[in-house]
Short mmCIF file of C-alpha atoms and ligand atoms in Angstrom, two decimals:
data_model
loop_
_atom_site.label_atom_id
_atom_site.label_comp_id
_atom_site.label_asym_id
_atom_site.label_seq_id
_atom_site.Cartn_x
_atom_site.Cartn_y
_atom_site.Cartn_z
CA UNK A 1 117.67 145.49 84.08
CA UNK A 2 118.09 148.65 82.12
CA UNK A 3 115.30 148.96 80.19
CA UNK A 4 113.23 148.76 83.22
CA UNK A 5 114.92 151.87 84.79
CA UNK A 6 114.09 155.75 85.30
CA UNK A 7 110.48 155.75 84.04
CA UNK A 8 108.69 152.84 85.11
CA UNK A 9 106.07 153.59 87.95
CA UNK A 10 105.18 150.22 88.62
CA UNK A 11 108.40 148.38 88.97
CA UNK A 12 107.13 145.71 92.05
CA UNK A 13 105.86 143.70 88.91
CA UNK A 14 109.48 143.60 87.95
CA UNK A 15 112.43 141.39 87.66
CA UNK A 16 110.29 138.59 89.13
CA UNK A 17 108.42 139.91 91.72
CA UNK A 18 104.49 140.04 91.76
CA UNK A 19 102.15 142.52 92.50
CA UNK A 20 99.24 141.74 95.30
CA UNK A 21 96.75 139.46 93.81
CA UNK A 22 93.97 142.50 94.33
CA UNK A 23 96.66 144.60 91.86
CA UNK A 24 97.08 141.88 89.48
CA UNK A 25 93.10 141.97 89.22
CA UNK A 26 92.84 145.29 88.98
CA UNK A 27 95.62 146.12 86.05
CA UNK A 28 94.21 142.72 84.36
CA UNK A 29 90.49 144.25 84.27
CA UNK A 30 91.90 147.12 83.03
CA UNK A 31 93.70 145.89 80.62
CA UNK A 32 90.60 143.83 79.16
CA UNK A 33 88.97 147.20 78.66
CA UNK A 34 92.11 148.68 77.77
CA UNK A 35 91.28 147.32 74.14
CA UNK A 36 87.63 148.09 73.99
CA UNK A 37 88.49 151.89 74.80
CA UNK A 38 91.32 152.42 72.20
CA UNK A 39 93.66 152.50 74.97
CA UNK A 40 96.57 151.26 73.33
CA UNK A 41 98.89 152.76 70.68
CA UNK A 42 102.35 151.96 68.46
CA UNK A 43 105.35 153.14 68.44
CA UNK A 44 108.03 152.77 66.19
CA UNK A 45 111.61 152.74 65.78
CA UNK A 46 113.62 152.58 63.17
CA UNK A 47 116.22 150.10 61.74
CA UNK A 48 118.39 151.51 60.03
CA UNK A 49 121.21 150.42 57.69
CA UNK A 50 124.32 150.85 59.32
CA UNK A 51 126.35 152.24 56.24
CA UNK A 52 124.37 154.33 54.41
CA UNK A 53 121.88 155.40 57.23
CA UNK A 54 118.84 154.13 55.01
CA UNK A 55 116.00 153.39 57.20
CA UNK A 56 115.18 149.24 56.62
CA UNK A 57 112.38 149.15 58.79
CA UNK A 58 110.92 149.54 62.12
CA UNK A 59 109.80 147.79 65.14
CA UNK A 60 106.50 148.46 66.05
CA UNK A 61 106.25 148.59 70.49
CA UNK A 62 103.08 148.43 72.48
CA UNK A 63 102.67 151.56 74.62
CA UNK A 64 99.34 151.71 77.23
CA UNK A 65 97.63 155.10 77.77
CA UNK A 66 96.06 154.04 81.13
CA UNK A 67 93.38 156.57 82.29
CA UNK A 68 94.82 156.76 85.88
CA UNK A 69 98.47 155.77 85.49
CA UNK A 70 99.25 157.27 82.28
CA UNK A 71 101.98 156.21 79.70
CA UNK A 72 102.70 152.77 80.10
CA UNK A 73 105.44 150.78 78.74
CA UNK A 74 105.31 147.14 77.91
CA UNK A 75 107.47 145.92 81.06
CA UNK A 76 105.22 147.50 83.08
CA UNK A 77 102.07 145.51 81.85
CA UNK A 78 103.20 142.95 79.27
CA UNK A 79 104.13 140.19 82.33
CA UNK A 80 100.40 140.29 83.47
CA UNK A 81 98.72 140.39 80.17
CA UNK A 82 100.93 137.64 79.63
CA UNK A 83 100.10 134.96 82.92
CA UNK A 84 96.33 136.23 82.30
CA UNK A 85 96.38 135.38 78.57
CA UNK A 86 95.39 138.78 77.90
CA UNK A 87 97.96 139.03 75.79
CA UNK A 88 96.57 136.92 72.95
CA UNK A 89 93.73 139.60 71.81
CA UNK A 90 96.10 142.35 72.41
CA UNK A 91 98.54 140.82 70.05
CA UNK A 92 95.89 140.05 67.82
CA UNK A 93 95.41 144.07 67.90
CA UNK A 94 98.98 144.73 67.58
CA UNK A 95 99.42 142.79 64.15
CA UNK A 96 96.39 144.53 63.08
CA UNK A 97 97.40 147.78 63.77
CA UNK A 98 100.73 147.38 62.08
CA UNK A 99 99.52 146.01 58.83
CA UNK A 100 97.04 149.20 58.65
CA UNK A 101 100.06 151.52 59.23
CA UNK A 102 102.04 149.60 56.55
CA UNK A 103 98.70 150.26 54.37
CA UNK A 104 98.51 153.32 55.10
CA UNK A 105 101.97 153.98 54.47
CA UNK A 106 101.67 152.19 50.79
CA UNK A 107 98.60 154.47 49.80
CA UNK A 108 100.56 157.86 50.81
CA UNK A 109 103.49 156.08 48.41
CA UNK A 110 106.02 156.08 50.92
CA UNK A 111 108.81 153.68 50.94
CA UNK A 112 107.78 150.05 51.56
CA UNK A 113 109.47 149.23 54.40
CA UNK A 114 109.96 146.29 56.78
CA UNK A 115 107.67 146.81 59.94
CA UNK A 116 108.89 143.78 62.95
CA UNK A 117 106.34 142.71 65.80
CA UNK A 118 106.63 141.27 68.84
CA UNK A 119 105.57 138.25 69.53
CA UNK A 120 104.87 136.80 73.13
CA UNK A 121 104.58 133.07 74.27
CA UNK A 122 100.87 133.02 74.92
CA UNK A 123 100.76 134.26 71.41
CA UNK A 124 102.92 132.02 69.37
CA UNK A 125 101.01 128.96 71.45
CA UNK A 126 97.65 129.77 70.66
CA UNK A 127 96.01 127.64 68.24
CA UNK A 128 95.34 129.96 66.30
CA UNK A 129 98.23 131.66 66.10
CA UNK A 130 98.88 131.39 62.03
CA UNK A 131 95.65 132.10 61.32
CA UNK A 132 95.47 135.35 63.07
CA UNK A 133 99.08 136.84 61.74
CA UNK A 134 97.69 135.31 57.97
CA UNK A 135 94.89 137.55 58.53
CA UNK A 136 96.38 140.49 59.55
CA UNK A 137 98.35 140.46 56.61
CA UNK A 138 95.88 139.19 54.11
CA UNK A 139 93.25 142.08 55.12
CA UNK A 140 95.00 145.03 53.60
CA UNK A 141 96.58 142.56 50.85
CA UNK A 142 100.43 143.10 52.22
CA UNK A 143 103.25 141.21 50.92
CA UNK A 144 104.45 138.73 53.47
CA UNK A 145 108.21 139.66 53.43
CA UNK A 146 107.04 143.14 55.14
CA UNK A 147 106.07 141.91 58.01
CA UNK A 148 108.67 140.04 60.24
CA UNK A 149 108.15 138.42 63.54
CA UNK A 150 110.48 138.91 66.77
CA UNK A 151 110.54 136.18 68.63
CA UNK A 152 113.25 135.08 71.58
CA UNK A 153 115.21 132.30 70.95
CA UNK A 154 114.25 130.99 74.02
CA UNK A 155 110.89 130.77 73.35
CA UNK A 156 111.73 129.35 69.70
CA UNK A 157 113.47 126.59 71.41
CA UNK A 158 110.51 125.87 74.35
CA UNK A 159 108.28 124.21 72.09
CA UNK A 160 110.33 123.50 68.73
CA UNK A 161 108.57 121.00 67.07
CA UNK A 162 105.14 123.15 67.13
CA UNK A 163 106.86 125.83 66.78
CA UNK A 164 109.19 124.60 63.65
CA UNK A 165 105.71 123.52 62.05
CA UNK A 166 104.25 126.71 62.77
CA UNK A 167 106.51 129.05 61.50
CA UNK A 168 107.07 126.96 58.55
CA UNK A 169 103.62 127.47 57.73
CA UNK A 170 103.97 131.88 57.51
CA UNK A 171 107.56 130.92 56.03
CA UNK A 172 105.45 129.77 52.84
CA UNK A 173 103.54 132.90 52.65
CA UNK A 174 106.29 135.24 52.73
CA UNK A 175 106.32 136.07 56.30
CA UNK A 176 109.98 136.96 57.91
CA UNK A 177 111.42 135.47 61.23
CA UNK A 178 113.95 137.59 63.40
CA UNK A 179 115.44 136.24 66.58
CA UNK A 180 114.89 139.15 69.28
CA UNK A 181 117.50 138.96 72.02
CA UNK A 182 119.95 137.22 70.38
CA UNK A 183 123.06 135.89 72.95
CA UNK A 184 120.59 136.47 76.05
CA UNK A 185 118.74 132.71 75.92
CA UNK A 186 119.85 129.52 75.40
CA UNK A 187 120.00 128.30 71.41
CA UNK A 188 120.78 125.31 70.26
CA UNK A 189 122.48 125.86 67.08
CA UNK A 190 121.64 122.59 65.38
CA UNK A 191 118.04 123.52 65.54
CA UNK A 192 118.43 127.04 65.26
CA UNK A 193 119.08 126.13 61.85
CA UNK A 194 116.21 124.40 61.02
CA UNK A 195 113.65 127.61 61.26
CA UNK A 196 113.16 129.82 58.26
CA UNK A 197 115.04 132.59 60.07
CA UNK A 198 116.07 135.89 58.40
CA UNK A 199 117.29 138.35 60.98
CA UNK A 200 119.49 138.00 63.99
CA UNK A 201 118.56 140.97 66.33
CA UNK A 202 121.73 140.99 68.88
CA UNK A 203 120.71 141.79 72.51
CA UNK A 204 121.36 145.59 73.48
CA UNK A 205 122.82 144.11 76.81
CA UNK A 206 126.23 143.29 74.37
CA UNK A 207 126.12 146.54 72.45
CA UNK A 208 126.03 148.98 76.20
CA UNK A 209 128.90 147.94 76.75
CA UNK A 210 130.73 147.06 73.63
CA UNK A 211 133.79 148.71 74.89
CA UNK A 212 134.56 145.78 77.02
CA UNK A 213 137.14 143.25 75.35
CA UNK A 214 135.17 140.10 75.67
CA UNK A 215 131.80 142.03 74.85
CA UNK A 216 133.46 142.99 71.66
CA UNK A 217 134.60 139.76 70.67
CA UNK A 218 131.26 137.80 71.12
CA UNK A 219 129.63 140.77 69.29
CA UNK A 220 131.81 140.05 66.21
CA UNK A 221 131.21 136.45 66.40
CA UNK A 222 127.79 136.58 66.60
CA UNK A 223 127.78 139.35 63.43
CA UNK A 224 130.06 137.05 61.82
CA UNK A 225 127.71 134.14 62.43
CA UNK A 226 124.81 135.83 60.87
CA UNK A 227 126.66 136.79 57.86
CA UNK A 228 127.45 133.05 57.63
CA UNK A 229 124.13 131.98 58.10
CA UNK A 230 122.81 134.68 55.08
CA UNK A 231 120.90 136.58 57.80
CA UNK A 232 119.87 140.43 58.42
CA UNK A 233 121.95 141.08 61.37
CA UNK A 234 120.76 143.67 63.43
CA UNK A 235 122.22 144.94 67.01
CA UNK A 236 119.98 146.63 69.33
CA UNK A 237 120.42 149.35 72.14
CA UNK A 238 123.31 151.60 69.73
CA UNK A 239 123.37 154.60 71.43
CA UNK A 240 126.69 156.21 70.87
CA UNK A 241 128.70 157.14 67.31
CA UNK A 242 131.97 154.62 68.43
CA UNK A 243 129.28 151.89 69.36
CA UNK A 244 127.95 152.58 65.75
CA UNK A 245 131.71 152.43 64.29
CA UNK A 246 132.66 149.01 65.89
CA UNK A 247 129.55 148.02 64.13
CA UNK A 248 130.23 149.37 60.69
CA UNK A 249 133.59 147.66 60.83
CA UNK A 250 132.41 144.27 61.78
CA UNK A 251 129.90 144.48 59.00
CA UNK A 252 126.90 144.24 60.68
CA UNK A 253 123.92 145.18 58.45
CA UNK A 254 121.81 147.05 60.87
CA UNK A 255 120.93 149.11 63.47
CA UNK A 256 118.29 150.39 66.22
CA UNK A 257 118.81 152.32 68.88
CA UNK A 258 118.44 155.82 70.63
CA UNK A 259 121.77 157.18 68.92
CA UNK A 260 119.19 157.04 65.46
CA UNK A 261 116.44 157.64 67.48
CA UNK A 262 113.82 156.81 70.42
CA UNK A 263 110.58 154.72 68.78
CA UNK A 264 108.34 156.95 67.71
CA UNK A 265 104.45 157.79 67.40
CA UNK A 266 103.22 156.29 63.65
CA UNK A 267 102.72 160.50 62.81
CA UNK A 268 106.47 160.94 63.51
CA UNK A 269 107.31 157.50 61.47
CA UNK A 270 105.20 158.53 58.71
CA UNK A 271 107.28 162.30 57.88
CA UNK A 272 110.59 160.44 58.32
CA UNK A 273 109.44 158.11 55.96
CA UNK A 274 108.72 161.11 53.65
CA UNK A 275 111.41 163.01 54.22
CA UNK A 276 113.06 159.65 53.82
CA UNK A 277 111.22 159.36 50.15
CA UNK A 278 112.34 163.23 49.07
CA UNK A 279 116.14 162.67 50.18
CA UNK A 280 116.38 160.02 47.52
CA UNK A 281 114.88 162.12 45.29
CA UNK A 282 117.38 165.32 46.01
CA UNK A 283 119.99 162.59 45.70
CA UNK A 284 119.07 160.68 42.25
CA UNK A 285 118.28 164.23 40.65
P1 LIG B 1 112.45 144.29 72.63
O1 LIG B 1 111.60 143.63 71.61
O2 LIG B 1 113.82 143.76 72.81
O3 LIG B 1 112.46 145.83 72.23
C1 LIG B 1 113.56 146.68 72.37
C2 LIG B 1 113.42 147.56 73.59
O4 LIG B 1 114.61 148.33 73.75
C3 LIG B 1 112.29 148.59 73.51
O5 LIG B 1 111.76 148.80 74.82
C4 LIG B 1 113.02 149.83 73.03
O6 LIG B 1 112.34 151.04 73.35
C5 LIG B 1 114.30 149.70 73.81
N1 LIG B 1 115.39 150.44 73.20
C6 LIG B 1 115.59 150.70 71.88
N2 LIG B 1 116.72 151.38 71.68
C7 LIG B 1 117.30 151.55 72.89
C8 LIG B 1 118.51 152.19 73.33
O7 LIG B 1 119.29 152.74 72.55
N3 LIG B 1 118.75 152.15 74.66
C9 LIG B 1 117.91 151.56 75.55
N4 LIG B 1 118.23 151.58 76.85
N5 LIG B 1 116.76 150.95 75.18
C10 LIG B 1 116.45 150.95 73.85
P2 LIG B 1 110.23 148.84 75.13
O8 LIG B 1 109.50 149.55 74.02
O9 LIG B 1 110.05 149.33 76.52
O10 LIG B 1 109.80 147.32 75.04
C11 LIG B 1 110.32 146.38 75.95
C12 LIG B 1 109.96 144.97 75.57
O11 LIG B 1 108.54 144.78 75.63
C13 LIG B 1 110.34 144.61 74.14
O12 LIG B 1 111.71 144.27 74.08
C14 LIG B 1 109.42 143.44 73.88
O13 LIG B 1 109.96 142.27 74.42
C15 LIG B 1 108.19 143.83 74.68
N6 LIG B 1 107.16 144.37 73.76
C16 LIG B 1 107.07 145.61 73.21
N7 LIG B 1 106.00 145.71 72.41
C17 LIG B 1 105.40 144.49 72.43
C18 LIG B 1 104.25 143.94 71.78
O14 LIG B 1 103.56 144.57 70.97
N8 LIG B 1 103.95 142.62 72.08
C19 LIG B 1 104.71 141.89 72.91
N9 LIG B 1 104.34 140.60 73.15
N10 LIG B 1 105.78 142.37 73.52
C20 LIG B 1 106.15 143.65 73.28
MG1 LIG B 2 111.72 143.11 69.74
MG1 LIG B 3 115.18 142.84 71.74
MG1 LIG B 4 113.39 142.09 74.91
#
């Protein structure tokens, strides 16, 4: 897989392998305490509108300073915080954090953005899953619609009655749905339909290699589809001006990627945002 390349230190808890059990308890200890000790930080990167290079949003992504291992990324610890349910007070953290920075960002009058979080399965089936994103954004008195939820469609489709019911629920309140890794898991288009969906987020697997003739077509199907559908289509993983131009002439509304930019710490997002804030200035006056 090619996000899990180059950097990752820890990559026997990859692509389906596991760790020794002693590991597993180890990294899972630490990443109890992990929260305790401030351990954990944002990122974010921005979405960004594909014609007139307006920044939309961003996505916020977990990163792990571990004491003895360093700089984490989510691949490298998400799968065990996940199987040891870990993942539901993290999560918790992570839609707190992001509703502070989108606080934050709304006292220093910046642009009122989108900010997108990841949801994981654990997460989404916790009981009290509504209650805890509700709470989040009710704390620093957000408006729903600037918070959106990333969710996989395969994990939309595991449990879709709950799930249906559930989202339903933040629907009425504002709260946005995007489908992360769109083309990668298995929809079902007649119930698809039936969430209160408002972004398509197309997997960065078809933009890599966009220059390929079939990639190309199921790209501009699934752009196409969106555009039916009266969704924020967004494609992941752009990393080079002609993947960015096949894009702009298919229409599609959005996009993330390292050829805008790598995510970056909340400081960084902050004085883009404000240089962000003073270009539209320059360019009304
Ligand atoms: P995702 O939600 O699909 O996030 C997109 C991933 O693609 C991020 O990896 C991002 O850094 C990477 N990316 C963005 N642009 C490019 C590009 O141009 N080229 C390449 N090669 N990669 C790009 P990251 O940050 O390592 O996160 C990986 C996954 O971990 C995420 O995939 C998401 O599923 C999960 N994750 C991240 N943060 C959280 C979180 O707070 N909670 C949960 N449950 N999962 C998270
Ligand atoms: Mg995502
Ligand atoms: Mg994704
Ligand atoms: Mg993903």
């Amino acid at each position: 897989q090619a996000k899990a390349q180059g950097r990752s230190r820890l990559q026997f808890w990859e692509a389906g392998m596991q760790a020794p059990y002693s590991e597993r308890m180890q990294i899972e200890a630490d990443l109890r305490r992990a929260l305790a000790r401030n351990e954990f930080v944002l990122f974010y990167q921005p979405q960004v509108d594909t014609v007139s290079g307006e920044v939309r949003g961003f996505e916020a992504l977990l990163r792990w300073w571990h004491p003895q291992r360093g700089f984490l990324s989510p691949a490298e610890f998400i799968p065990v915080a996940e199987e040891s349910g870990v993942i539901v007070p993290i999560g918790d953290w992570v839609l707190r954090e992001a509703s502070a920075q989108m606080a934050e960002w709304r006292r220093a009058g910046l642009p009122q953005v989108r900010l997108s979080v990841n949801i994981s399965a654990r997460q989404l089936e916790s009981p009290d899953f509504v209650e805890s994103v509700m709470r989040a954004v009710q704390v620093h008195a957000l408006d729903g619609q600037q918070i959106e939820l990333e969710i996989t469609e395969s994990l939309l489709m595991r449990d879709f009655e709950a799930n249906a019911i559930k989202l339903g629920r933040l629907s009425a309140s504002g709260i946005r749905l995007a489908i992360d890794d769109f083309g990668t898991g298995y929809s079902s288009f007649k119930y698809l339909s039936r969430f209160p969906i408002h972004t398509l987020k197309i997997d960065q697997s078809f933009i890599q290699e966009l220059e390929r003739e079939e990639n190309l077509s199921i790209v501009n199907a699934m752009v196409a589809m969106g555009r039916g559908m009266n969704l924020n289509v967004v494609a992941e993983g752009v990393e080079t001006q002609s993947q960015l131009a096949c894009l702009q002439q298919m229409q599609c509304h959005e996009m993330q990627g390292h050829y805008y930019s790598v995510p970056m710490s909340g400081h960084d997002a902050t004085a883009l945002l404000g240089r962000h804030t003073r270009g539209f200035v320059e360019a009304a006056g």
